[in-house]
XYZ file of C-alpha atoms in Angstrom:
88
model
C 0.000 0.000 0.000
C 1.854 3.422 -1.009
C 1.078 6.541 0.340
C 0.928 9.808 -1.239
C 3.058 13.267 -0.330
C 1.672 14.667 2.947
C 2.169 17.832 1.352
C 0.166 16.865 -1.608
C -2.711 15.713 0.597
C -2.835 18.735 2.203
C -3.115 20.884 -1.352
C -5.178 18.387 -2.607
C -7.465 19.048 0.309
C -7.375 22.379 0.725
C -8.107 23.070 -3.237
C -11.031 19.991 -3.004
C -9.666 17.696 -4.575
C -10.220 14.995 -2.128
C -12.845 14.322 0.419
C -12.772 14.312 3.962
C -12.615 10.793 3.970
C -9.864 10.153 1.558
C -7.626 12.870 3.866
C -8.201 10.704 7.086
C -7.672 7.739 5.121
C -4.105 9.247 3.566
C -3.216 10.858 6.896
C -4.004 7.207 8.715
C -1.508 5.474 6.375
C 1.010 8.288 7.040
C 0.939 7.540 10.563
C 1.295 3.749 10.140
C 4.216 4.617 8.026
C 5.740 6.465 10.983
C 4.635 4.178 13.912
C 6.887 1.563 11.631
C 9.981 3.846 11.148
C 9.826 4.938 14.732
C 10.213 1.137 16.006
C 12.886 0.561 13.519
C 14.615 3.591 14.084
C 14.235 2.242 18.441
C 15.601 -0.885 17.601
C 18.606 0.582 16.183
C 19.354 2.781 18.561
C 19.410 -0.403 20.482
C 21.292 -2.186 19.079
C 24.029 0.722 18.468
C 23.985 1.925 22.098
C 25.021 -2.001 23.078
C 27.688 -2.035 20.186
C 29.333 1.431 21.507
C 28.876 0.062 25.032
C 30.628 -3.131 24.019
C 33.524 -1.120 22.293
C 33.791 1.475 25.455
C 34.398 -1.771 27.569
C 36.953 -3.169 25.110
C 38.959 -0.214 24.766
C 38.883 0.445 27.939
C 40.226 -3.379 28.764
C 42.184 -2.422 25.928
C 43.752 0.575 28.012
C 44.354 -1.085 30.886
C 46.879 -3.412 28.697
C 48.989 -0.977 27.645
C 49.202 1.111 31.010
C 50.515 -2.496 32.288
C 53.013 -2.540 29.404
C 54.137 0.635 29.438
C 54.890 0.466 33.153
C 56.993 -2.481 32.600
C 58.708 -1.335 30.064
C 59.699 1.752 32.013
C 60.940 -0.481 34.783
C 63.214 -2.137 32.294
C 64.953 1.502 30.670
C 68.139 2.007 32.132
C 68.333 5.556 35.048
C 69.692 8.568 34.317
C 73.435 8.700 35.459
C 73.537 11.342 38.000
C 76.975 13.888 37.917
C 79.378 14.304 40.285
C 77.024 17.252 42.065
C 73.978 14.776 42.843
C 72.256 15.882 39.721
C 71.100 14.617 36.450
């Protein structure tokens, strides 16, 4: 079942070219049409909100790893020598 142009309903209307009826019947399609994009676009949001969450967890595992690495590997880098006054 297609719909026609909101706008064009509403010219068509306005200049009587349709009927009461026909409007109401147009406009009841046009909200079906939304009801259906509005779960869709729900379910997607969804869905995306648990892939971000999923991503925020692994790069955030992700950070802990290198935090770990990098603190061993500055463990392993030789000290500054200090001079013959105590400083570096």
């Amino acid at each position: 079942m297609g719909t026609y142009d909101h706008k064009q309903i509403l010219a068509d209307y306005t200049n009587g070219r349709i009927t009461v009826e026909m409007a109401v019947g147009h406009t009841l399609q046009h909200l079906d049409k939304l009801y259906e994009l509005q779960t869709t676009a729900n379910i997607n949001r969804y869905e995306l909100r648990g892939k971000i969450d999923a991503l925020e967890n692994r790069v955030g595992i992700l950070q802990a790893k290198i935090d770990r690495l990098t603190a061993s590997i500055q463990q392993c880098l030789p000290k500054p020598k200090k001079n013959f006054r105590g400083k570096q």
